[in-house]
C-alpha cells in the first residue's frame, strides 16, 4: 500500500492566492507488502496425511503440507517429481501421498540424473504434459516465473545435532576469530542457528551470501568472495564438491569441513596453484585454435542459450569457424567422435572443465575461459586487478551469481563490476 502524500505547503500572497514559493515534500516509496498464504488447517491437521508422512525421515523436511496445498491450488492432475540420487529412495512414498491427498491422478518420477537446480527439467515435464513439477533438494536457480510448467522447489531442509557443531567450533577456534560459516542448502537453517548461538563468543561470525542464492548457500560453481581478513571458513556438508567452490574463490583462507553425519571437523586443502596452472595452459592453447566446438548442455537447464549466442557472435566476429553440439552428458569419448576441433567450450557445468579437463584430448574450456582465450576479458593471471590480498590469482566462481561476469548463467542478472577488455593475444 502506497504511503499517503502529505499536502504541499504553499505561501499565500496578499490576495489569498498561492504564491510561487513552495516547500518540497519528499515522497516515500510505496511499501511492498507480501501476504503469506497459510496452509489450511484441514491439510495441516489431516490425521491420515500426517500418518502417511511418518514413512519419511523425521529430520528431513519435504514440506508435504505446503506441496499438497500448492497442488490443490493449481488443480494439478498430472505431476512430475524430480530428485537428486540421494533422495530417489523416497520418491514412491511422496508420489503415493500426493495421489491420496492432493487429488493427483498421474505422477511421473523423473529418472534422469540430477546434479543441482541447474538440472531442473521443466522441459521434459512439459513434454510429458505434466501440470506441475516439484523439484527436490536444490534452491531456485531458474525462477518459477520462467519455467515452462508451474514449479515448486523443495530444499529438503535436514536437521542434525547443531549443538555438537556449536561446541566443536568453540573448542577448535579462539573466541573472537573471524569466521565464515556456509554449506549446502539442506543445512542453511541450521547454519543460522549456529550464528545466533555463537554471537557472543564470535561477534564477527558471518554467514556469506552470493545472490540470488540463500544466505550461507554455496554451489559447486557459485561461491561468494569473502573478506581477506577472514580467519577461517567452516563449511557444513557431507562432501567436498561444494566446499571446493568457496576454496577456489578464496584461495588464501583456511577451510574446514564439518560432516553433520559423521560429526567430524576436518581441515581441507586444495591444490590452488596446480588447478590454475592447468587451466591457464589450456586457455593459452585454445587462444591459437582455428576450429571451435561449442557444447550446449541439455541436462535440464544446464545449458544457457544466452551464453551460446554470445560465444557464437564472438567467434563470428573473428571469422573463426565453429560447430555447435547439443549433449546431455559430456565425456571425452563423445567429443573425440565429433571431428577435429582445436578447442571446445562446454556450456553446462564449469566444474566439468576445472575438475576433469585433463581427461579431454583437446582444450575444453568454460565460457569464462573461452572469453579469455578469445580476447574478450582479462585473464585471471598477470593483471593486478585480478590479484587478492597476498598476490594470489583470483579465479571467479560466479556462474549463477547475480553480479557475475558476462560469461555467467544467472537468470537474474545485474550489471557486472568486472572489467572487460579486448586483448590481442594471450600469453
Tab-separated table of C-alpha atoms in Angstrom:
chain	number	residue	atom	x	y	z
A	1	UNK	CA	0.000	0.000	0.000
A	2	UNK	CA	1.433	3.367	-1.013
A	3	UNK	CA	2.014	5.940	1.694
A	4	UNK	CA	-0.410	8.868	1.532
A	5	UNK	CA	1.134	12.049	0.124
A	6	UNK	CA	1.432	14.977	2.518
A	7	UNK	CA	-0.151	18.192	1.170
A	8	UNK	CA	2.238	20.703	-0.297
A	9	UNK	CA	2.922	23.772	1.866
A	10	UNK	CA	2.346	26.960	-0.144
A	11	UNK	CA	2.767	30.587	0.909
A	12	UNK	CA	-0.333	32.625	0.031
A	13	UNK	CA	0.090	36.126	-1.398
A	14	UNK	CA	-1.704	39.229	-0.202
A	15	UNK	CA	-4.853	38.378	-2.158
A	16	UNK	CA	-5.099	34.966	-0.593
A	17	UNK	CA	-3.819	33.283	-3.757
A	18	UNK	CA	-0.949	30.849	-3.667
A	19	UNK	CA	2.452	32.332	-4.410
A	20	UNK	CA	5.386	30.777	-6.205
A	21	UNK	CA	7.274	29.718	-3.058
A	22	UNK	CA	6.630	26.058	-2.234
A	23	UNK	CA	8.105	23.668	0.281
A	24	UNK	CA	9.384	20.472	-1.303
A	25	UNK	CA	7.828	17.303	0.062
A	26	UNK	CA	9.854	14.090	0.000
A	27	UNK	CA	7.640	11.222	-1.082
A	28	UNK	CA	8.291	7.855	0.496
A	29	UNK	CA	8.386	4.909	-1.885
A	30	UNK	CA	5.419	2.536	-1.749
A	31	UNK	CA	5.702	-0.106	0.914
A	32	UNK	CA	5.849	-3.600	-0.534
A	33	UNK	CA	3.524	-5.907	1.302
A	34	UNK	CA	3.625	-9.667	0.948
A	35	UNK	CA	0.755	-11.836	2.128
A	36	UNK	CA	1.918	-15.288	3.086
A	37	UNK	CA	-0.610	-17.920	2.143
A	38	UNK	CA	-1.353	-20.141	5.091
A	39	UNK	CA	-1.819	-23.854	4.578
A	40	UNK	CA	-5.410	-24.650	5.608
A	41	UNK	CA	-5.974	-26.457	8.898
A	42	UNK	CA	-7.730	-29.317	7.122
A	43	UNK	CA	-4.375	-30.122	5.487
A	44	UNK	CA	-2.112	-29.325	8.440
A	45	UNK	CA	-4.193	-31.436	10.820
A	46	UNK	CA	-5.212	-34.212	8.453
A	47	UNK	CA	-4.646	-37.301	10.600
A	48	UNK	CA	-4.284	-39.690	7.664
A	49	UNK	CA	-1.863	-37.369	5.855
A	50	UNK	CA	0.301	-36.909	8.931
A	51	UNK	CA	0.317	-40.652	9.488
A	52	UNK	CA	1.445	-41.243	5.885
A	53	UNK	CA	4.271	-38.743	6.403
A	54	UNK	CA	5.584	-40.987	9.162
A	55	UNK	CA	7.186	-43.169	6.482
A	56	UNK	CA	9.658	-40.352	5.770
A	57	UNK	CA	12.709	-39.474	7.920
A	58	UNK	CA	11.707	-37.183	10.769
A	59	UNK	CA	14.728	-34.893	10.287
A	60	UNK	CA	14.028	-34.364	6.564
A	61	UNK	CA	11.570	-31.580	5.763
A	62	UNK	CA	9.873	-32.457	2.469
A	63	UNK	CA	7.307	-29.664	3.003
A	64	UNK	CA	4.446	-32.102	2.430
A	65	UNK	CA	1.636	-29.881	3.696
A	66	UNK	CA	2.789	-26.954	1.584
A	67	UNK	CA	3.143	-29.134	-1.518
A	68	UNK	CA	-0.304	-30.719	-1.103
A	69	UNK	CA	-1.834	-27.256	-0.721
A	70	UNK	CA	0.058	-25.913	-3.738
A	71	UNK	CA	-1.020	-28.855	-5.920
A	72	UNK	CA	-4.628	-28.390	-4.858
A	73	UNK	CA	-4.446	-24.685	-5.643
A	74	UNK	CA	-3.094	-25.466	-9.108
A	75	UNK	CA	-5.734	-28.181	-9.665
A	76	UNK	CA	-2.847	-30.377	-10.789
A	77	UNK	CA	-3.886	-33.813	-12.002
A	78	UNK	CA	-0.643	-34.898	-13.665
A	79	UNK	CA	2.619	-34.029	-11.896
A	80	UNK	CA	6.335	-34.751	-12.250
A	81	UNK	CA	8.718	-35.246	-9.323
A	82	UNK	CA	12.468	-34.670	-9.741
A	83	UNK	CA	15.113	-35.771	-7.225
A	84	UNK	CA	18.865	-35.949	-6.775
A	85	UNK	CA	20.030	-39.530	-6.437
A	86	UNK	CA	20.251	-39.358	-2.654
A	87	UNK	CA	16.518	-38.662	-2.346
A	88	UNK	CA	15.162	-41.003	-5.023
A	89	UNK	CA	14.515	-43.662	-2.373
A	90	UNK	CA	11.643	-41.532	-1.072
A	91	UNK	CA	10.051	-40.860	-4.469
A	92	UNK	CA	7.395	-43.595	-4.357
A	93	UNK	CA	6.289	-42.605	-0.851
A	94	UNK	CA	5.854	-38.992	-1.963
A	95	UNK	CA	4.048	-39.982	-5.159
A	96	UNK	CA	1.603	-42.075	-3.126
A	97	UNK	CA	0.973	-39.210	-0.694
A	98	UNK	CA	0.174	-36.743	-3.470
A	99	UNK	CA	-2.144	-39.176	-5.234
A	100	UNK	CA	-4.021	-39.850	-1.984
A	101	UNK	CA	-4.220	-36.348	-0.549
A	102	UNK	CA	-3.691	-33.792	-3.346
A	103	UNK	CA	-6.105	-35.122	-5.953
A	104	UNK	CA	-3.276	-36.113	-8.301
A	105	UNK	CA	-4.215	-38.782	-10.835
A	106	UNK	CA	-0.856	-39.392	-12.553
A	107	UNK	CA	2.595	-38.918	-11.052
A	108	UNK	CA	5.806	-39.215	-13.066
A	109	UNK	CA	9.084	-39.837	-11.248
A	110	UNK	CA	11.846	-38.407	-13.426
A	111	UNK	CA	14.806	-40.772	-13.543
A	112	UNK	CA	17.488	-38.745	-15.314
A	113	UNK	CA	20.468	-37.816	-13.186
A	114	UNK	CA	20.027	-34.527	-11.305
A	115	UNK	CA	23.198	-32.780	-10.138
A	116	UNK	CA	21.696	-29.500	-8.994
A	117	UNK	CA	18.997	-26.904	-9.521
A	118	UNK	CA	20.598	-26.184	-12.900
A	119	UNK	CA	19.175	-29.577	-13.925
A	120	UNK	CA	15.554	-28.645	-13.214
A	121	UNK	CA	13.790	-30.406	-16.078
A	122	UNK	CA	10.691	-28.361	-16.757
A	123	UNK	CA	11.058	-29.028	-20.488
A	124	UNK	CA	10.689	-32.790	-20.012
A	125	UNK	CA	7.825	-32.236	-17.590
A	126	UNK	CA	6.122	-30.121	-20.232
A	127	UNK	CA	6.735	-32.804	-22.872
A	128	UNK	CA	5.039	-35.291	-20.532
A	129	UNK	CA	2.094	-32.865	-20.387
A	130	UNK	CA	2.507	-32.556	-16.633
A	131	UNK	CA	0.529	-29.813	-14.927
A	132	UNK	CA	3.161	-29.264	-12.249
A	133	UNK	CA	6.804	-30.042	-11.414
A	134	UNK	CA	8.189	-30.492	-7.900
A	135	UNK	CA	11.998	-30.300	-7.762
A	136	UNK	CA	13.634	-31.610	-4.584
A	137	UNK	CA	16.942	-30.936	-2.909
A	138	UNK	CA	18.070	-27.703	-4.549
A	139	UNK	CA	17.434	-23.978	-4.481
A	140	UNK	CA	15.594	-21.869	-7.030
A	141	UNK	CA	18.171	-21.073	-9.720
A	142	UNK	CA	15.675	-20.975	-12.572
A	143	UNK	CA	12.876	-18.629	-11.442
A	144	UNK	CA	9.427	-20.194	-11.320
A	145	UNK	CA	8.023	-17.389	-13.460
A	146	UNK	CA	10.026	-18.559	-16.490
A	147	UNK	CA	9.708	-22.344	-16.211
A	148	UNK	CA	7.580	-23.963	-18.904
A	149	UNK	CA	5.293	-25.558	-16.284
A	150	UNK	CA	4.390	-24.402	-12.762
A	151	UNK	CA	7.240	-25.439	-10.487
A	152	UNK	CA	7.872	-25.757	-6.764
A	153	UNK	CA	11.381	-26.057	-5.312
A	154	UNK	CA	11.608	-28.021	-2.068
A	155	UNK	CA	15.004	-27.550	-0.406
A	156	UNK	CA	14.575	-30.588	1.880
A	157	UNK	CA	15.956	-28.969	4.995
A	158	UNK	CA	17.847	-31.554	7.068
A	159	UNK	CA	18.110	-31.268	10.836
A	160	UNK	CA	21.172	-32.529	12.689
A	161	UNK	CA	22.794	-32.106	16.094
A	162	UNK	CA	23.542	-28.391	15.792
A	163	UNK	CA	24.761	-28.190	19.371
A	164	UNK	CA	27.627	-30.543	18.532
A	165	UNK	CA	28.718	-28.225	15.709
A	166	UNK	CA	28.486	-25.221	18.036
A	167	UNK	CA	30.575	-26.971	20.683
A	168	UNK	CA	33.078	-28.075	18.031
A	169	UNK	CA	33.585	-24.503	16.820
A	170	UNK	CA	34.047	-23.242	20.365
A	171	UNK	CA	36.584	-25.973	21.071
A	172	UNK	CA	38.665	-25.504	17.908
A	173	UNK	CA	38.665	-21.732	17.336
A	174	UNK	CA	39.681	-18.919	19.645
A	175	UNK	CA	36.877	-16.652	20.768
A	176	UNK	CA	36.663	-13.605	18.544
A	177	UNK	CA	38.017	-15.392	15.466
A	178	UNK	CA	36.636	-14.029	12.220
A	179	UNK	CA	34.709	-16.999	10.864
A	180	UNK	CA	32.574	-17.507	7.784
A	181	UNK	CA	30.040	-20.340	8.105
A	182	UNK	CA	28.439	-21.742	4.963
A	183	UNK	CA	27.270	-25.034	3.500
A	184	UNK	CA	24.815	-26.706	1.164
A	185	UNK	CA	21.175	-25.626	1.023
A	186	UNK	CA	19.965	-28.564	3.154
A	187	UNK	CA	21.775	-27.144	6.181
A	188	UNK	CA	21.078	-23.427	5.650
A	189	UNK	CA	18.583	-23.133	8.509
A	190	UNK	CA	20.943	-24.879	10.938
A	191	UNK	CA	23.741	-22.515	9.921
A	192	UNK	CA	21.575	-19.592	11.020
A	193	UNK	CA	21.141	-21.257	14.424
A	194	UNK	CA	24.915	-21.565	14.703
A	195	UNK	CA	25.331	-17.854	14.027
A	196	UNK	CA	22.758	-16.915	16.661
A	197	UNK	CA	24.227	-19.167	19.343
A	198	UNK	CA	27.839	-18.073	18.759
A	199	UNK	CA	27.096	-14.345	18.515
A	200	UNK	CA	28.611	-13.632	21.951
A	201	UNK	CA	31.856	-15.611	21.561
A	202	UNK	CA	32.289	-14.818	17.856
A	203	UNK	CA	30.693	-11.396	17.289
A	204	UNK	CA	32.125	-11.114	13.767
A	205	UNK	CA	30.942	-14.574	12.669
A	206	UNK	CA	29.341	-14.095	9.285
A	207	UNK	CA	27.078	-16.140	7.030
A	208	UNK	CA	28.033	-15.112	3.468
A	209	UNK	CA	25.659	-14.831	0.545
A	210	UNK	CA	26.093	-14.817	-3.207
A	211	UNK	CA	22.750	-13.619	-4.515
A	212	UNK	CA	20.381	-14.979	-5.730
A	213	UNK	CA	21.410	-17.914	-3.512
A	214	UNK	CA	20.175	-18.150	0.063
A	215	UNK	CA	22.396	-16.894	2.922
A	216	UNK	CA	25.090	-19.467	3.607
A	217	UNK	CA	24.360	-21.450	0.450
A	218	UNK	CA	27.217	-22.411	-1.869
A	219	UNK	CA	27.014	-24.240	-5.194
A	220	UNK	CA	29.745	-26.190	-6.912
A	221	UNK	CA	30.020	-23.365	-9.454
A	222	UNK	CA	28.967	-20.345	-7.381
A	223	UNK	CA	30.533	-19.093	-4.167
A	224	UNK	CA	30.958	-15.682	-2.508
A	225	UNK	CA	34.253	-13.813	-2.306
A	226	UNK	CA	34.989	-13.311	1.383
A	227	UNK	CA	36.773	-10.619	3.349
A	228	UNK	CA	40.513	-11.261	3.074
A	229	UNK	CA	40.827	-10.802	6.844
A	230	UNK	CA	38.688	-13.887	7.498
A	231	UNK	CA	40.478	-16.356	9.787
A	232	UNK	CA	38.684	-19.495	8.619
A	233	UNK	CA	35.790	-20.960	6.655
A	234	UNK	CA	33.620	-23.545	8.410
A	235	UNK	CA	31.644	-25.445	5.797
A	236	UNK	CA	28.754	-27.768	6.666
A	237	UNK	CA	28.466	-30.620	4.155
A	238	UNK	CA	28.947	-34.356	3.855
A	239	UNK	CA	31.209	-33.987	0.801
A	240	UNK	CA	33.845	-31.700	-0.722
A	241	UNK	CA	32.318	-30.682	-4.048
A	242	UNK	CA	30.565	-27.502	-2.895
A	243	UNK	CA	33.318	-26.682	-0.424
A	244	UNK	CA	35.883	-26.662	-3.228
A	245	UNK	CA	33.986	-23.838	-4.931
A	246	UNK	CA	34.373	-21.482	-1.977
A	247	UNK	CA	38.006	-22.594	-1.590
A	248	UNK	CA	38.727	-21.736	-5.242
A	249	UNK	CA	37.062	-18.343	-4.827
A	250	UNK	CA	39.036	-17.660	-1.618
A	251	UNK	CA	42.394	-19.408	-2.035
A	252	UNK	CA	44.143	-17.793	0.945
A	253	UNK	CA	41.558	-18.531	3.644
A	254	UNK	CA	41.889	-21.781	5.648
A	255	UNK	CA	38.872	-24.047	5.157
A	256	UNK	CA	37.344	-26.617	7.491
A	257	UNK	CA	34.532	-29.040	6.720
A	258	UNK	CA	32.059	-30.239	9.308
A	259	UNK	CA	30.337	-33.508	8.393
A	260	UNK	CA	26.925	-33.406	10.124
A	261	UNK	CA	26.508	-37.170	9.811
A	262	UNK	CA	29.957	-38.268	10.957
A	263	UNK	CA	30.153	-35.294	13.374
A	264	UNK	CA	33.773	-34.658	12.416
A	265	UNK	CA	35.569	-31.372	11.670
A	266	UNK	CA	38.448	-31.707	9.195
A	267	UNK	CA	40.970	-29.267	7.749
A	268	UNK	CA	40.632	-29.294	3.956
A	269	UNK	CA	43.250	-28.498	1.323
A	270	UNK	CA	43.017	-27.696	-2.384
A	271	UNK	CA	45.770	-27.531	-4.995
A	272	UNK	CA	45.149	-23.906	-5.941
A	273	UNK	CA	48.375	-23.437	-7.867
A	274	UNK	CA	48.009	-26.722	-9.732
A	275	UNK	CA	44.436	-26.021	-10.816
A	276	UNK	CA	45.237	-22.532	-12.047
A	277	UNK	CA	48.351	-23.720	-13.847
A	278	UNK	CA	46.458	-26.437	-15.718
A	279	UNK	CA	43.563	-24.176	-16.673
A	280	UNK	CA	45.961	-21.438	-17.823
A	281	UNK	CA	47.769	-23.942	-20.048
A	282	UNK	CA	44.546	-24.956	-21.793
A	283	UNK	CA	43.386	-21.357	-22.211
A	284	UNK	CA	46.688	-20.464	-23.858
A	285	UNK	CA	46.445	-23.481	-26.159
A	286	UNK	CA	42.884	-22.545	-27.120
A	287	UNK	CA	43.903	-18.961	-27.920
A	288	UNK	CA	45.588	-20.374	-31.046
A	289	UNK	CA	42.609	-22.545	-32.057
A	290	UNK	CA	41.164	-22.122	-35.543
A	291	UNK	CA	38.290	-24.617	-35.377
A	292	UNK	CA	36.000	-24.390	-32.343
A	293	UNK	CA	33.315	-26.652	-30.938
A	294	UNK	CA	30.528	-25.338	-28.709
A	295	UNK	CA	28.678	-27.798	-26.480
A	296	UNK	CA	25.294	-26.735	-25.106
A	297	UNK	CA	24.291	-28.964	-22.201
A	298	UNK	CA	20.734	-30.279	-22.450
A	299	UNK	CA	20.504	-31.842	-18.992
A	300	UNK	CA	17.638	-29.806	-17.614
A	301	UNK	CA	18.575	-26.130	-17.738
A	302	UNK	CA	22.363	-26.610	-17.544
A	303	UNK	CA	22.919	-25.089	-20.960
A	304	UNK	CA	22.042	-21.407	-21.225
A	305	UNK	CA	21.240	-20.324	-24.820
A	306	UNK	CA	22.184	-16.736	-23.947
A	307	UNK	CA	25.804	-17.764	-23.356
A	308	UNK	CA	25.800	-19.845	-26.537
A	309	UNK	CA	24.555	-16.908	-28.600
A	310	UNK	CA	27.222	-14.620	-27.151
A	311	UNK	CA	30.048	-17.065	-27.871
A	312	UNK	CA	28.769	-17.652	-31.393
A	313	UNK	CA	28.744	-13.909	-32.077
A	314	UNK	CA	32.302	-13.527	-30.742
A	315	UNK	CA	33.583	-16.357	-32.937
A	316	UNK	CA	31.745	-14.989	-35.974
A	317	UNK	CA	33.216	-11.523	-35.422
A	318	UNK	CA	36.700	-13.068	-35.528
A	319	UNK	CA	35.984	-15.177	-38.573
A	320	UNK	CA	36.566	-18.403	-36.645
A	321	UNK	CA	34.533	-21.421	-37.804
A	322	UNK	CA	32.674	-23.388	-35.148
A	323	UNK	CA	30.335	-26.326	-34.703
A	324	UNK	CA	27.524	-26.371	-32.148
A	325	UNK	CA	26.692	-29.659	-30.430
A	326	UNK	CA	23.867	-30.480	-28.009
A	327	UNK	CA	24.727	-33.045	-25.325
A	328	UNK	CA	23.019	-34.144	-22.126
A	329	UNK	CA	26.205	-35.728	-20.730
A	330	UNK	CA	29.712	-34.572	-21.603
A	331	UNK	CA	32.556	-37.100	-21.826
A	332	UNK	CA	35.943	-37.360	-23.608
A	333	UNK	CA	34.857	-40.281	-25.867
A	334	UNK	CA	31.848	-38.330	-27.130
A	335	UNK	CA	33.886	-35.267	-28.046
A	336	UNK	CA	36.521	-37.388	-29.764
A	337	UNK	CA	33.837	-38.575	-32.187
A	338	UNK	CA	32.892	-35.029	-33.177
A	339	UNK	CA	35.651	-34.290	-35.670
A	340	UNK	CA	38.933	-32.427	-35.485
A	341	UNK	CA	38.241	-29.466	-33.239
A	342	UNK	CA	41.140	-27.401	-31.936
A	343	UNK	CA	39.227	-26.384	-28.807
A	344	UNK	CA	35.879	-26.952	-27.133
A	345	UNK	CA	33.709	-24.737	-24.957
A	346	UNK	CA	31.197	-26.521	-22.758
A	347	UNK	CA	28.150	-24.545	-21.628
A	348	UNK	CA	26.962	-26.949	-18.967
A	349	UNK	CA	28.901	-27.061	-15.705
A	350	UNK	CA	32.184	-25.186	-15.154
A	351	UNK	CA	33.399	-27.929	-12.844
A	352	UNK	CA	33.483	-30.391	-15.744
A	353	UNK	CA	36.441	-28.417	-17.085
A	354	UNK	CA	38.002	-27.473	-13.754
A	355	UNK	CA	37.863	-30.964	-12.250
A	356	UNK	CA	38.187	-33.248	-15.272
A	357	UNK	CA	39.580	-31.040	-18.022
A	358	UNK	CA	42.807	-33.047	-18.245
A	359	UNK	CA	40.814	-36.069	-19.389
A	360	UNK	CA	39.926	-34.427	-22.713
A	361	UNK	CA	42.244	-34.664	-25.694
A	362	UNK	CA	41.601	-31.024	-26.690
A	363	UNK	CA	41.281	-27.930	-24.503
A	364	UNK	CA	37.746	-27.991	-23.088
A	365	UNK	CA	37.017	-24.600	-21.598
A	366	UNK	CA	34.354	-22.955	-19.501
A	367	UNK	CA	32.633	-19.886	-21.042
A	368	UNK	CA	34.795	-17.674	-18.808
A	369	UNK	CA	37.993	-19.320	-20.006
A	370	UNK	CA	36.851	-19.215	-23.637
A	371	UNK	CA	36.278	-15.462	-23.471
A	372	UNK	CA	39.809	-15.075	-22.116
A	373	UNK	CA	41.212	-17.165	-24.969
A	374	UNK	CA	39.253	-15.069	-27.470
A	375	UNK	CA	40.496	-11.793	-26.000
A	376	UNK	CA	37.130	-10.678	-24.646
A	377	UNK	CA	38.025	-10.496	-20.948
A	378	UNK	CA	41.217	-10.170	-18.958
A	379	UNK	CA	42.886	-13.393	-17.802
A	380	UNK	CA	42.983	-14.107	-14.103
A	381	UNK	CA	46.785	-14.133	-14.238
A	382	UNK	CA	49.168	-11.245	-14.832
A	383	UNK	CA	46.792	-8.375	-14.037
A	384	UNK	CA	46.876	-6.505	-10.761
A	385	UNK	CA	43.078	-6.089	-10.746
A	386	UNK	CA	42.750	-9.853	-10.507
A	387	UNK	CA	45.047	-10.180	-7.501
A	388	UNK	CA	43.768	-10.716	-3.996
A	389	UNK	CA	45.309	-9.772	-0.660
A	390	UNK	CA	48.565	-11.743	-0.839
A	391	UNK	CA	49.033	-11.555	-4.599
A	392	UNK	CA	47.313	-14.853	-5.381
A	393	UNK	CA	45.370	-15.053	-8.610
A	394	UNK	CA	41.585	-14.812	-8.239
A	395	UNK	CA	39.627	-17.328	-10.310
A	396	UNK	CA	35.922	-16.355	-10.241
A	397	UNK	CA	33.301	-18.844	-9.097
A	398	UNK	CA	30.273	-16.768	-10.038
A	399	UNK	CA	28.457	-18.866	-12.633
A	400	UNK	CA	24.997	-18.174	-11.188
A	401	UNK	CA	25.816	-15.037	-9.203
A	402	UNK	CA	23.551	-12.097	-9.940
A	403	UNK	CA	26.535	-9.756	-10.339
A	404	UNK	CA	28.739	-12.266	-12.175
A	405	UNK	CA	30.641	-11.660	-15.380
A	406	UNK	CA	29.359	-11.764	-18.961
A	407	UNK	CA	30.172	-15.478	-19.017
A	408	UNK	CA	27.698	-16.287	-16.284
A	409	UNK	CA	24.376	-18.123	-16.467
A	410	UNK	CA	22.287	-16.242	-13.922
A	411	UNK	CA	18.634	-15.709	-14.763
A	412	UNK	CA	18.544	-12.598	-12.536
A	413	UNK	CA	21.404	-10.558	-13.932
A	414	UNK	CA	22.750	-7.246	-12.697
A	415	UNK	CA	25.495	-5.270	-14.445
A	416	UNK	CA	28.888	-6.772	-13.752
A	417	UNK	CA	31.597	-4.823	-11.997
A	418	UNK	CA	34.312	-6.879	-13.678
A	419	UNK	CA	36.463	-5.142	-16.234
A	420	UNK	CA	36.103	-6.187	-19.863
A	421	UNK	CA	38.934	-5.603	-22.291
A	422	UNK	CA	39.813	-6.613	-25.820
A	423	UNK	CA	43.154	-8.381	-25.772
A	424	UNK	CA	45.077	-9.157	-28.961
A	425	UNK	CA	46.886	-12.220	-27.640
A	426	UNK	CA	47.002	-14.441	-24.577
A	427	UNK	CA	50.455	-15.379	-23.331
